[in-house]
Coordinates of C-alpha atoms in Angstrom, one line a residue:
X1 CA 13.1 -24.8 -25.8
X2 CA 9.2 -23.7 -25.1
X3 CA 7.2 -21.7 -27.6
X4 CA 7.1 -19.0 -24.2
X5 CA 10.8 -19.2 -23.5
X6 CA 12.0 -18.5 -27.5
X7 CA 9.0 -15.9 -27.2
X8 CA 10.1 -13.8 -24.5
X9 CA 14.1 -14.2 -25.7
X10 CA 13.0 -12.6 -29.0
X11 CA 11.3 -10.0 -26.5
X12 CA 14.5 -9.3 -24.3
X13 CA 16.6 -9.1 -27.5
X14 CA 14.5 -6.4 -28.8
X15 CA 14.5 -4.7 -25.3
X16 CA 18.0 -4.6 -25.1
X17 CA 18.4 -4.2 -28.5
X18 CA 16.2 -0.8 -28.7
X19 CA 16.1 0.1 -25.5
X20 CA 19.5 -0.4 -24.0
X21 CA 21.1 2.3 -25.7
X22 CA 18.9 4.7 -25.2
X23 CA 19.1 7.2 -21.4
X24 CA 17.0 9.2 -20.0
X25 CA 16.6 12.6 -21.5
X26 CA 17.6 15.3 -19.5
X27 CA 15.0 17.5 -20.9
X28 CA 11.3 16.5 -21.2
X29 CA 9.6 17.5 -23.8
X30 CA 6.2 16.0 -25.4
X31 CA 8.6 13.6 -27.9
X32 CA 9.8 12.5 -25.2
X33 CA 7.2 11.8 -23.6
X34 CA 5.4 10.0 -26.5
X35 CA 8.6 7.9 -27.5
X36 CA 8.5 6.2 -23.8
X37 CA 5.7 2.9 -23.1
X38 CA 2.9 3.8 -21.5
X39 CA 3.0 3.1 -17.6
X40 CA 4.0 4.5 -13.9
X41 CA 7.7 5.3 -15.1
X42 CA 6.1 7.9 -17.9
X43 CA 3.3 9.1 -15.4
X44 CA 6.6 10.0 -13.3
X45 CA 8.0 12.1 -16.5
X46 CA 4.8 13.7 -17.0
X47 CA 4.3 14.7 -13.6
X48 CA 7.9 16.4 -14.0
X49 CA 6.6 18.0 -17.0
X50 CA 3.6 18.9 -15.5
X51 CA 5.3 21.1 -12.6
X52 CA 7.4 23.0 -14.6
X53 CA 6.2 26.7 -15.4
X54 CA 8.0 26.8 -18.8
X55 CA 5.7 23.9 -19.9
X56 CA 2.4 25.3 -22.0
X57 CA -1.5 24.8 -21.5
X58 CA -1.4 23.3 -25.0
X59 CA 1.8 21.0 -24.2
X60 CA 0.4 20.2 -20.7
X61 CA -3.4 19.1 -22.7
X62 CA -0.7 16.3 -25.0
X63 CA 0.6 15.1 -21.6
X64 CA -2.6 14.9 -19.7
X65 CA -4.0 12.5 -22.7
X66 CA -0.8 10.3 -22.5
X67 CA -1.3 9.5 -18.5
X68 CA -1.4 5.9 -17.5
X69 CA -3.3 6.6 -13.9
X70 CA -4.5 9.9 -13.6
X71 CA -4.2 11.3 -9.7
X72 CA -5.2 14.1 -8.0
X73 CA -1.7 15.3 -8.3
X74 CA -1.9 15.2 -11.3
X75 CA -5.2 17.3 -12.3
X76 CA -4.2 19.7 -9.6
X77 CA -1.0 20.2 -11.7
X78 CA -2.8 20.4 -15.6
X79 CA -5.8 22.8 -13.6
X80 CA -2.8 25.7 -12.9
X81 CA -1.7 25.6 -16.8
X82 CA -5.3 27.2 -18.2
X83 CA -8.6 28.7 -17.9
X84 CA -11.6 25.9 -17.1
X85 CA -12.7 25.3 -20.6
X86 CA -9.7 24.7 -22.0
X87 CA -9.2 21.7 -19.6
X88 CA -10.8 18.2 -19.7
X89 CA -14.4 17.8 -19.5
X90 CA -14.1 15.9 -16.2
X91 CA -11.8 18.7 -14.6
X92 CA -14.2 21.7 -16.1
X93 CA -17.2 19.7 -14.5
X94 CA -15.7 19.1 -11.1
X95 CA -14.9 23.1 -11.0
X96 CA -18.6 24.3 -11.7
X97 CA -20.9 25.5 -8.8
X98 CA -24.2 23.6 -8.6
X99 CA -26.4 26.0 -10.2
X100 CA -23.8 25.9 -13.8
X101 CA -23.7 22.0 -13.2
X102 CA -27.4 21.9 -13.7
X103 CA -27.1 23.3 -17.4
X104 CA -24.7 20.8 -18.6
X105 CA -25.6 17.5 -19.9
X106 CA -26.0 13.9 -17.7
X107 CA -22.1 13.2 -18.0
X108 CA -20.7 16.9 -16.8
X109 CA -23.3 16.2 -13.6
X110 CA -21.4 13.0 -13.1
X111 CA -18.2 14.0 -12.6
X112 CA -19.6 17.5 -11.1
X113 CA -21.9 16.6 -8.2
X114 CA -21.2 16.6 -5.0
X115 CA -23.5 14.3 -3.2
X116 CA -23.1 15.5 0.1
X117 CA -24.9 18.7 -1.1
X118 CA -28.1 17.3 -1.9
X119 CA -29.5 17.2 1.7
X120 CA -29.4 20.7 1.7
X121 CA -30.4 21.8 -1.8
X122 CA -33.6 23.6 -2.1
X123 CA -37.0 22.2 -3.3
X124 CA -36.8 24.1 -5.9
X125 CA -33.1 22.8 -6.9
X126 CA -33.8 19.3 -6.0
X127 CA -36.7 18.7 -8.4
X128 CA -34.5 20.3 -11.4
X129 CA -31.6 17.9 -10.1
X130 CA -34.0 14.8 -10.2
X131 CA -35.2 15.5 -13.8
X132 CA -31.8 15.8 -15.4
X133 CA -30.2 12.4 -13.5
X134 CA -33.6 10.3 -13.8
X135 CA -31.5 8.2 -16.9
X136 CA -29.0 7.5 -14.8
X137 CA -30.3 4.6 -12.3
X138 CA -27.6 4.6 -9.8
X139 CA -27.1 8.7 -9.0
X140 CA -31.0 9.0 -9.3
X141 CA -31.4 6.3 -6.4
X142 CA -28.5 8.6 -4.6
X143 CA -30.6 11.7 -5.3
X144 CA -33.6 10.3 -4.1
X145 CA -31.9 8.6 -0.2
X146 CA -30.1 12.0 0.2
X147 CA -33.2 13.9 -0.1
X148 CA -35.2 11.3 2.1
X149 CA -35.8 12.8 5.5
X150 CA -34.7 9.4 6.9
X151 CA -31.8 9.1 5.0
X152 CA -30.0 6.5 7.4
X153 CA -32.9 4.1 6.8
X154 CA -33.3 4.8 3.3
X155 CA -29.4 4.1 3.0
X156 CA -29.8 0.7 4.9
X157 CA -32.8 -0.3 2.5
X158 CA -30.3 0.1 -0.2
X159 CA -27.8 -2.3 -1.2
X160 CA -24.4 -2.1 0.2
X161 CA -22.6 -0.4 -3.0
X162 CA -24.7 2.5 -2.6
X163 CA -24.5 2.7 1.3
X164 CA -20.5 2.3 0.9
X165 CA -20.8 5.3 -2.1
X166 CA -22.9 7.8 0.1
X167 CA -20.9 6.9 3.0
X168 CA -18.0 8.3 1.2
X169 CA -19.9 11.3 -0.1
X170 CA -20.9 12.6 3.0
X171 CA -18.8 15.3 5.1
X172 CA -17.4 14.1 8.5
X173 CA -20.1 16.3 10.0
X174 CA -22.7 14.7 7.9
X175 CA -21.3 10.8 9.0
X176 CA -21.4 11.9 12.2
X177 CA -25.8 13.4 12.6
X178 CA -26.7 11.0 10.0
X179 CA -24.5 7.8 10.2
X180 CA -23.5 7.7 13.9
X181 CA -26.8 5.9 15.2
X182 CA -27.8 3.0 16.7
X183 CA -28.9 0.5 14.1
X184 CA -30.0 -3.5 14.6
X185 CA -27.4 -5.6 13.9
X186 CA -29.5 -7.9 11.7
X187 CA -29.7 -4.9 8.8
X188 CA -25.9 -4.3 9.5
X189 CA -25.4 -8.3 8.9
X190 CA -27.8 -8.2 5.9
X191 CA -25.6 -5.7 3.9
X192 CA -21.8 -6.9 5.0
X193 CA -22.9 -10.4 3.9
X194 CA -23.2 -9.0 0.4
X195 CA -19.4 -8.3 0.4
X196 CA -19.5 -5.3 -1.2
X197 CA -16.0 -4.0 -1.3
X198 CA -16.8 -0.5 -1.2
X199 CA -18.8 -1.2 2.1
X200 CA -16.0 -3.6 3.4
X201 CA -13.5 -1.0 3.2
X202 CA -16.4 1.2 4.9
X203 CA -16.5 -1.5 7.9
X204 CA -13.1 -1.8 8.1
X205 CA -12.5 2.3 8.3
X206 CA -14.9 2.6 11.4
X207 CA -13.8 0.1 13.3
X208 CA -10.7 1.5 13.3
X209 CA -11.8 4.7 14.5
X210 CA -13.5 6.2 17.3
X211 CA -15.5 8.8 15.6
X212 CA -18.8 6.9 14.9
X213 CA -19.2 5.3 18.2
X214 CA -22.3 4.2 18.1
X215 CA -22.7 2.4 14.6
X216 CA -19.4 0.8 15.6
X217 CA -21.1 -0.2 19.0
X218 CA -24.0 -1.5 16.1
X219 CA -21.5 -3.9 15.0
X220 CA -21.5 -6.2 18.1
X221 CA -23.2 -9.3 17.8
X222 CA -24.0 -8.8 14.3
X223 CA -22.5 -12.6 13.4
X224 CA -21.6 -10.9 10.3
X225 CA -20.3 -14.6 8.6
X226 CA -19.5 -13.5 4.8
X227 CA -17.5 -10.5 4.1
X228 CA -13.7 -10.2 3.4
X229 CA -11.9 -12.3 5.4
X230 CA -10.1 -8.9 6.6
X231 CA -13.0 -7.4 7.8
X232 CA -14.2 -10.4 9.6
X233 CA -11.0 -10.1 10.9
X234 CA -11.4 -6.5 12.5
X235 CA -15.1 -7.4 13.2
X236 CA -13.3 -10.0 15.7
X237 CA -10.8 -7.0 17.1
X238 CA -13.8 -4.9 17.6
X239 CA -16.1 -7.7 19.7
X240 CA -12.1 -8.1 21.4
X241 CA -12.4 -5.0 22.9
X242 CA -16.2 -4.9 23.5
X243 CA -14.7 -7.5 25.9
X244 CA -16.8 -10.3 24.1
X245 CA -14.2 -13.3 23.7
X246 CA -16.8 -15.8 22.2
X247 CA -17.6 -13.4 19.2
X248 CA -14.1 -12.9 19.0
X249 CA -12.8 -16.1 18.3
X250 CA -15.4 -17.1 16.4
X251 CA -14.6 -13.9 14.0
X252 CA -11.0 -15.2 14.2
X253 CA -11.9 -18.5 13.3
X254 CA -13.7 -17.7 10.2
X255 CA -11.3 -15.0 9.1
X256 CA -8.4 -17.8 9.0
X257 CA -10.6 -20.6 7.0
X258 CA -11.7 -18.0 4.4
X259 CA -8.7 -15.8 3.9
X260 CA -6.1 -17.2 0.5
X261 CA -3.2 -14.4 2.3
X262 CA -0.7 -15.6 4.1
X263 CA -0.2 -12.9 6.6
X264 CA -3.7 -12.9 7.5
X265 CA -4.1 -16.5 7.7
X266 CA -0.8 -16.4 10.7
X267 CA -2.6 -13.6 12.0
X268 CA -5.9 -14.8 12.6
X269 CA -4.5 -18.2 14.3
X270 CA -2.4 -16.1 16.5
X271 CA -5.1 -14.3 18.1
X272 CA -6.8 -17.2 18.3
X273 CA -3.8 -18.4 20.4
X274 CA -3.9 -15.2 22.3
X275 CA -7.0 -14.8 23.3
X276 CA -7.6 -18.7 24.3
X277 CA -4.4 -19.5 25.0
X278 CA -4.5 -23.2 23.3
X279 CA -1.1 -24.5 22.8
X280 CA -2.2 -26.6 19.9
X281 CA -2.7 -22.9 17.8
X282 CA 0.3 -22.2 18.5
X283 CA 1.9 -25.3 17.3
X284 CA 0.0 -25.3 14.4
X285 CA 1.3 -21.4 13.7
X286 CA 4.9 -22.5 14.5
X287 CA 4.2 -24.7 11.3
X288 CA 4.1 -22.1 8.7
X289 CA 5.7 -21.9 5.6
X290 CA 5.3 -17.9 5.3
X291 CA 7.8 -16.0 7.3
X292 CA 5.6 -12.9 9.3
X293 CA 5.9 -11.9 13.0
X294 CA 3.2 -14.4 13.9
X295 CA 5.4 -17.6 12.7
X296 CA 8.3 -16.1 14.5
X297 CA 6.9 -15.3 17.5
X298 CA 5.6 -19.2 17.3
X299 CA 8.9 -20.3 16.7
X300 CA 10.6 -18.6 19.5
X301 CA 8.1 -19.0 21.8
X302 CA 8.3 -23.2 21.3
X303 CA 12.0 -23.2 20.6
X304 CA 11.3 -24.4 17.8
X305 CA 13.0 -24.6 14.0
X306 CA 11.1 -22.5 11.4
X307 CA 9.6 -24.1 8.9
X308 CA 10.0 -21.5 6.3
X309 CA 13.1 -21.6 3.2
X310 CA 15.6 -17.9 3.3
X311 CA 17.3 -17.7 0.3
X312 CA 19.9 -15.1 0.6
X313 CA 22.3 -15.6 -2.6
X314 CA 22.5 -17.4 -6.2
X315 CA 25.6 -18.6 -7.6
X316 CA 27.7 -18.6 -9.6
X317 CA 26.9 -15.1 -10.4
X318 CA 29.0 -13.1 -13.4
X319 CA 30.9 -9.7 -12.3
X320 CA 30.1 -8.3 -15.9
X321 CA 27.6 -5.8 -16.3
X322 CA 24.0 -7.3 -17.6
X323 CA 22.6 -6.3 -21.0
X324 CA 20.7 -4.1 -19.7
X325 CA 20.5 -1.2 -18.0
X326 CA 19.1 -1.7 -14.1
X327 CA 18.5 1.9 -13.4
X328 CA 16.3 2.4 -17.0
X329 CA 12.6 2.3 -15.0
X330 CA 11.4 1.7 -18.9
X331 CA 13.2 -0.7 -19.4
X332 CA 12.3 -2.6 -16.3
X333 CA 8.6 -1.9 -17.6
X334 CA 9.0 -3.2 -20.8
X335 CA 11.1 -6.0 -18.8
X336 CA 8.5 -7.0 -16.2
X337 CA 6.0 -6.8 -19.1
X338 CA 7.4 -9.1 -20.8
X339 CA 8.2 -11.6 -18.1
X340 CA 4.4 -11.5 -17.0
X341 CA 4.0 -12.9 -20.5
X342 CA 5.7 -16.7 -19.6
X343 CA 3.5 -18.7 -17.6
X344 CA 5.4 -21.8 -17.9
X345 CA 7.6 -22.4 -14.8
X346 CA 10.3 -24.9 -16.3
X347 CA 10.6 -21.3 -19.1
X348 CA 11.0 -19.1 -16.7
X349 CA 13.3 -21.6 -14.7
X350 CA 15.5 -21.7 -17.5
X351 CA 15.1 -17.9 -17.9
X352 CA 16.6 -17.1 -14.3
X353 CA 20.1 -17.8 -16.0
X354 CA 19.6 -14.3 -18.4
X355 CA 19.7 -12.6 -15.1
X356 CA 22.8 -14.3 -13.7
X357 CA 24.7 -11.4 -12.9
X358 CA 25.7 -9.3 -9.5
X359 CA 23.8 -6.0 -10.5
X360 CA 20.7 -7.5 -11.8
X361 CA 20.5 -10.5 -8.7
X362 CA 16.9 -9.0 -7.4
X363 CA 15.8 -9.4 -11.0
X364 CA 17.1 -13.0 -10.9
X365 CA 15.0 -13.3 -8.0
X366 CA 12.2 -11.8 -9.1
X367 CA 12.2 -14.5 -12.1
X368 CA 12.9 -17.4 -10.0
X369 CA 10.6 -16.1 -7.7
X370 CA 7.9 -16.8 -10.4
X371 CA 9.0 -20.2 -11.4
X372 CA 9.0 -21.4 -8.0
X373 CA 5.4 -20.3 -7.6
X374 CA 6.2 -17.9 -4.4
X375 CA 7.1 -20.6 -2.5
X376 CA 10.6 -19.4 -0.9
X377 CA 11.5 -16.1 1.0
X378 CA 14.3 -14.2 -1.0
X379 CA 16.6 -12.1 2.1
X380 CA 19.0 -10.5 -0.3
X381 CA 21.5 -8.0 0.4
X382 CA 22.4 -6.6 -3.0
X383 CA 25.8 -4.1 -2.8
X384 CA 26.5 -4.7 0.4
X385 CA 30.2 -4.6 0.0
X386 CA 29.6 -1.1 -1.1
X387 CA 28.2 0.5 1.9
X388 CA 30.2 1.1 5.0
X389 CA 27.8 0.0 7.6
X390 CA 27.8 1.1 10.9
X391 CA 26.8 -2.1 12.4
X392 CA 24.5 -5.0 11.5
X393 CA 21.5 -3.5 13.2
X394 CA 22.1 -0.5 10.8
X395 CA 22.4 -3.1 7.6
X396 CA 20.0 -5.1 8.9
X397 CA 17.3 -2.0 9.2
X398 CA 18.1 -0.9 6.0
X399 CA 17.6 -3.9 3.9
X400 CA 14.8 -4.6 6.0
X401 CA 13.2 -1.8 4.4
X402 CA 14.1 -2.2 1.1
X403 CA 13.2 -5.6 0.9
X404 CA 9.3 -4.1 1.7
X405 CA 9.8 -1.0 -0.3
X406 CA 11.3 -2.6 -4.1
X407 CA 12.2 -6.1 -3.7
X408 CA 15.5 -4.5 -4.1
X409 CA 15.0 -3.6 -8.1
X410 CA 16.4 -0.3 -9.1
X411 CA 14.5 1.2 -11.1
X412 CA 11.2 0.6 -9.4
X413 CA 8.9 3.7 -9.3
X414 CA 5.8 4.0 -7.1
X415 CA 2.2 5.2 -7.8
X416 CA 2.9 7.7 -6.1
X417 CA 6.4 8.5 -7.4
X418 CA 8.5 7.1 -4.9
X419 CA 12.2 6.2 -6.4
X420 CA 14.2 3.7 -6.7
X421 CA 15.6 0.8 -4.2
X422 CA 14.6 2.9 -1.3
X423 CA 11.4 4.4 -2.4
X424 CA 12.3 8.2 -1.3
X425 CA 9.8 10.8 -2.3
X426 CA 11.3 13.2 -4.8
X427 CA 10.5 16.1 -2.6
X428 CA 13.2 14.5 0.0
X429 CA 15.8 14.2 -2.4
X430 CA 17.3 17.5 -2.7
X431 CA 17.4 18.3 1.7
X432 CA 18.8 15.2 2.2
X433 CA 21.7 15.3 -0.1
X434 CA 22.2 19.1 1.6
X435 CA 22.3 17.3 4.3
X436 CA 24.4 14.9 3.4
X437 CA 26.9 17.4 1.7
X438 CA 26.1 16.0 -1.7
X439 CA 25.9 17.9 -4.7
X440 CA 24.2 17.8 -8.3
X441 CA 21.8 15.3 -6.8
X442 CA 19.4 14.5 -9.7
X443 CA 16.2 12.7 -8.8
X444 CA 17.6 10.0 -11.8
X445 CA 20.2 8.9 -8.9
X446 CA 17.9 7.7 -6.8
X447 CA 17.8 4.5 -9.7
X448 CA 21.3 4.1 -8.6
X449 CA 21.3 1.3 -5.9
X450 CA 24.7 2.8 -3.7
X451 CA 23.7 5.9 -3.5
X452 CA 19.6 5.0 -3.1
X453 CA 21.0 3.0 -0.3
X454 CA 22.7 5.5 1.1
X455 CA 19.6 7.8 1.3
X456 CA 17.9 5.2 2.8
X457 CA 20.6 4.7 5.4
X458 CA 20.2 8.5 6.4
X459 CA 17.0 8.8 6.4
X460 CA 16.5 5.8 8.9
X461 CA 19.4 7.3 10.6
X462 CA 17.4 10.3 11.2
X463 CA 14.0 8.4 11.8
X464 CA 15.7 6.4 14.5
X465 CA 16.7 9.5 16.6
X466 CA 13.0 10.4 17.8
X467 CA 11.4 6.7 17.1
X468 CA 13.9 4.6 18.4
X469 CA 12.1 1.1 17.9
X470 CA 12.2 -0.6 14.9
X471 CA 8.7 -1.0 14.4
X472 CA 7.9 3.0 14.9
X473 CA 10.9 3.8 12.5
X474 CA 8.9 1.3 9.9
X475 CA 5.6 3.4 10.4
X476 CA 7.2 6.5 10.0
X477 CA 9.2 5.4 6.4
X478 CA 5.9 4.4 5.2
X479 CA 3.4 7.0 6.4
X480 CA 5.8 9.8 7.4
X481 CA 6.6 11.1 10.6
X482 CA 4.1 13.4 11.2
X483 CA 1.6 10.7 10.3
X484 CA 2.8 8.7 13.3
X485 CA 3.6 11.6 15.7
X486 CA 0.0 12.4 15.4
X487 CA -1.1 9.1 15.8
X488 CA 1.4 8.3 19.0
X489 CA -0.1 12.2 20.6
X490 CA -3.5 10.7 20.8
X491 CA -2.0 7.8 23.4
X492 CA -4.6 5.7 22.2
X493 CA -1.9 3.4 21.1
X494 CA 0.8 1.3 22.9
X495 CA -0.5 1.4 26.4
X496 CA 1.1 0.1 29.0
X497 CA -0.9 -2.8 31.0
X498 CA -3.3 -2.9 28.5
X499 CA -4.7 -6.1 27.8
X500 CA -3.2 -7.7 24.5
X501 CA -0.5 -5.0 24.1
X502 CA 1.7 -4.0 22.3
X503 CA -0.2 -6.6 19.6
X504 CA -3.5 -5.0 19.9
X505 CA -2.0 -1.5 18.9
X506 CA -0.1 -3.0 16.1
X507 CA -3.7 -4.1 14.8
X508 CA -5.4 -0.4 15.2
X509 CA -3.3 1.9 13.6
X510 CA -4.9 3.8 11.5
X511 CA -3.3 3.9 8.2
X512 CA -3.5 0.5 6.5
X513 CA -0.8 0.5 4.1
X514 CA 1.7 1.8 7.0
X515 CA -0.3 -1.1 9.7
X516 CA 0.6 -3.7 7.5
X517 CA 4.1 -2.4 6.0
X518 CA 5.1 -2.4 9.9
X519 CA 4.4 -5.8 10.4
X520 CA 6.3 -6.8 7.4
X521 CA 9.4 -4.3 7.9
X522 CA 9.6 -6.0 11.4
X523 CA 9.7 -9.4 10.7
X524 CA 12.4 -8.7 7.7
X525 CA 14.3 -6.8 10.3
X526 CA 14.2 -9.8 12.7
X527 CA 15.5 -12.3 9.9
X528 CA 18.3 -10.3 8.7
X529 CA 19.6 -10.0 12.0
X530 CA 19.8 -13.3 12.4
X531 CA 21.4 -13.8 9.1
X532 CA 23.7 -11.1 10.3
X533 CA 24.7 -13.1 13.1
X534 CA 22.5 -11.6 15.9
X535 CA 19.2 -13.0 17.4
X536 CA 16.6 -10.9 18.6
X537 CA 13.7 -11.9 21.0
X538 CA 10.5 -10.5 19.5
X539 CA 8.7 -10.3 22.5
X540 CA 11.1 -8.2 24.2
X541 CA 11.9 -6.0 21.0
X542 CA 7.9 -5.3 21.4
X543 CA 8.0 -4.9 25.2
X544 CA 10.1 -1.4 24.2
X545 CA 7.1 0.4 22.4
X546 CA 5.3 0.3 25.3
X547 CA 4.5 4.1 26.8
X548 CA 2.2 4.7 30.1

C-alpha cells in the first residue's frame, strides 16, 4: 500500500469517524459556525446567519471574520446589521463620500475610491488626491491618466493591466465618450500581446457587444498573435463578421494550436471547417477524444463512430449505505480535500473501491475520474429507478443538466449558493415545492438527490413550456429566464438565413458562463438520448432555434 493511499485512509477514517455522526444543526449560531471547516459549505451557513434579523451586529462582526470568499452578498448583508464604524475597515471605506475619503489614511482610499470620479474632481480636489496616493505606484499612475485630458491615449501608453483596471472603473457613459474611438490597430496589438488577463477579459467583453462600435471596429486587422487562446478565438468571430475570412481563419488557426481546453480546441477546428469548408478539418474533428457538440456534429455528419469512451455504470456496486453521509456538504469538503491530497494514480485506483456503493457512485467517479487522468466521459444516471420519468427526453434533459451542474454529488454547494444535485437557488426552493404541493421543504433537502431531482425535473418542466428547445431551456437554467428573454427580445440572435446560424449565435451570447454551459448541457443531452435508446440529429435539433 502507498505512503498516499495509508495517508488518506487514516484521513477518511477520521472523517467518518468525527464527522459522520454529526447533522446539520437546525439552528445556527456562531458555535456552529466555528465548529464547521472553513469553505463554500460554511459561507452558505453564514450567509443564512447573516439574513436573519434575530442575528446581532456583534454576532454578525464573528461571522464576517469566519468567511471563506467574501461577496457582495455578503457585505450587503453584515452593512444592514450596524452603523458604518462598527463594520470592517473595507466596508466603512467604500461607504464614505470623497471629501471624508480624503482624511483617511492610503489603505481606507484604496478600498474607497471610485476611479471613475476623478475626471470630474475639481483642481482643487485632484491635487489633495495626488498627494495622499503618490506612495502607492499603481493608483497614482490611475490618478494621473484619469485626470489627463487625453485620457484614451494616456490609457493606451499604459500597460494593459492598467488599461483593463480603468476600463472597469469607468461608467458605461464614460466607456462610451472616452473609450469608443477609433484607435490604430498596431497600439491595440501592442497591449493584447502582453496577455494581460484583466484586458483579455476586456477584449473578449466588447467583442461581444455592440456598444463600443468603433474600438471593436479597431480590432480588425490588428493580427493580435499572443493573447488567450479564447480571445484569439473571438478576435477570429469578430473579423468573421467584418466579413474578413482570411483574418478569420487565421485567428482560428492560432486559437486551436495554442489553446490546452478541449472544448475550445473542437471549436476552433470546427469553424475552421465552416468557414472553409475542408473536409480534411472535419475528419480530423471527427477524431476527438473529448465528447462536445463539435465532435458530434463531426461524427454525424461523416457517419462515422465516435472516438470518445461513455462510461455509464461501475459494478459490482454494494446496496448498503456508505460510511458516510452523501448529503453532509462538510463532509464532502473535508472529503474532496482530502482526495486532492493523493496524487498517485495506482492510490487513488485502489481508492475507487471505498466508494463502491449505489448512493455514493458519482463519488466513485469522481475518484476514478482522477486516476484515470480525465481521460473517459462519466454519463451517469444516479437514482434513476426512483423517479417516474415521463419519457426519455424528460430523463435525458434532466441528467443532462445535472451532469453540468454537480457531476451528480449531493452535497455540492455553489459560490453562489446553489444546492445540491440540481444546483437550485435557495430563493426557488420554497415556490416551487408550493407548487409542487410539498410541504416543510427545508433548503437541507435540496442535498437529497430524489427529491433535488425532482426539483430539477419541475423546473425544466416549466422552462420547457416558453423555451421549448433544448439549448434555450440550458440558457435559461444557467442564467435565468429573464436573462435570456432579454437577450432573445433584442433579435440579435438566432436569425434566420443568416450566414453561419444557428452556430454563430451560439458563439455571441452574452453571458459566458450560460454560452458555454449551453454548449455543454447540449451535447450531454444528445448522448443520453442515445444511451436512452433515441438518436437525435444535431443539425436539425439546431435548425428549431431559428426565429425570422
Amino acid at each position: 500500500m502507498s505512503r498516499q493511499f495509508a495517508l488518506l485512509r487514516t484521513l477518511l477514517c477520521a472523517l467518518l469517524c468525527v464527522l459522520g455522526t454529526q447533522a446539520l444543526a437546525k439552528n445556527i449560531d456562531i458555535a456552529f459556525l466555528e465548529s464547521k471547516p472553513k469553505g463554500l459549505a460554511r459561507d452558505f451557513y453564514i450567509w443564512r446567519f447573516l439574513s436573519e434579523e434575530s442575528t446581532s451586529l456583534q454576532d454578525a462582526l464573528k461571522a464576517y471574520e469566519l468567511i471563506h470568499r467574501k461577496t457582495p452578498k455578503l457585505k450587503a448583508l453584515l452593512e444592514k446589521k450596524g452603523m458604518p464604524n462598527e463594520l470592517p475597515k473595507e466596508l466603512q471605506c467604500a461607504r464614505l463620500e470623497f471629501s471624508s475619503l480624503l482624511t483617511q489614511d492610503l489603505e481606507c482610499i484604496g478600498y474607497g475610491l471610485k476611479l471613475s470620479q476623478i475626471p470630474s474632481l475639481s483642481p482643487q480636489n485632484l491635487k489633495a488626491l495626488k498627494d495622499k496616493v503618490a506612495p502607492n505606484k499603481s493608483l497614482s499612475t490611475k490618478v494621473e491618466i484619469l485626470s489627463s485630458k487625453t485620457i484614451l491615449t494616456k490609457m493606451l501608453q499604459s500597460d494593459a493591466k492598467t488599461f483593463a483596471q480603468i476600463y472597469n472603473a469607468l461608467t458605461q457613459k464614460q466607456k462610451e465618450s472616452i473609450i469608443n474611438q477609433a484607435i490604430k490597430p498596431q497600439r491595440l496589438k501592442k497591449l493584447a500581446d502582453e496577455n494581460a488577463p484583466a484586458f483579455d477579459k476586456m477584449l473578449q467583453g466588447i467583442i461581444l457587444s455592440d456598444s463600443l462600435p468603433r474600438f471593436k471596429k479597431s480590432l480588425l486587422n490588428a493580427h493580435i498573435t499572443k493573447a488567450s487562446p479564447y480571445t484569439l478565438f473571438l478576435l477570429g468571430i469578430n473579423e468573421l463578421m467584418a466579413k474578413n475570412t482570411k483574418n478569420a481563419l487565421a485567428y482560428f488557426k492560432l486559437a486551436q494550436s495554442s489553446s490546452k481546453d478541449a472544448l475550445l480546441h473542437n471549436k476552433a477546428l470546427f469553424w475552421q471547417y465552416y468557414v472553409s469548408k475542408d473536409k480534411k478539418l472535419l475528419t480530423k474533428l471527427a477524431q476527438s477524444s473529448n465528447i462536445d457538440i463539435y465532435s458530434i456534429y463531426a461524427a454525424q455528419k461523416l457517419h462515422t463512430t465516435p472516438q470518445y469512451t461513455i462510461i455509464t455504470d461501475f459494478t459490482p456496486l454494494s446496496e448498503q449505505k456508505p460510511p458516510f453521509d452523501i448529503q453532509d456538504p462538510f463532509e464532502w469538503e473535508i472529503l474532496r480535500a482530502n482526495l486532492l491530497q493523493v496524487s498517485d494514480t495506482k492510490a487513488l485506483s485502489e481508492l475507487t473501491q471505498e466508494f463502491a456503493f449505489v448512493d455514493s457512485l458519482a463519488h466513485m467517479a469522481y475518484v476514478h475520474n482522477r486516476a484515470t487522468k480525465y481521460q473517459n466521459n462519466y454519463f451517469l444516471s444516479p437514482f434513476a429507478q426512483n423517479i417516474k420519468w415521463k419519457s426519455t427526453h424528460q430523463k435525458s434533459l434532466t441528467y443532462a443538466i445535472a451532469r453540468q451542474e454537480s457531476n451528480f454529488l449531493p452535497a455540492l454547494i455553489s459560490t453562489s449558493y446553489a444546492l445540491g444535485m440540481m444546483q437550485i437557488m435557495p430563493f426557488n426552493v420554497a415556490p416551487f415545492a408550493k407548487s409542487m404541493g410539498l410541504e416543510d421543504i427545508r433548503l437541507e433537502d435540496m442535498f437529497n438527490p430524489i427529491i433535488a431531482l425532482e426539483f430539477g425535473r419541475f423546473y425544466l418542466e416549466e422552462l420547457e413550456r416558453e423555451f421549448k428547445n433544448p439549448l434555450f431551456v440550458a440558457y435559461a437554467y444557467n442564467g435565468g429566464p429573464g436573462f435570456l428573454r432579454r437577450t432573445l427580445a433584442q433579435k440579435k440572435l438566432f436569425i434566420k438565413k443568416r450566414k453561419y446560424e444557428p452556430w454563430l449565435s451560439m458563439e455571441l451570447i452574452p453571458y459566458e458562463e450560460s454560452r458555454v454551459y449551453g454548449l455543454k448541457v447540449l451535447a450531454n443531452y444528445i448522448v443520453y438520448q442515445e444511451l436512452f435508446g433515441n438518436n437525435i440529429a444535431l443539425e436539425q435539433l439546431l435548425k428549431t432555434t431559428l426565429i425570422n
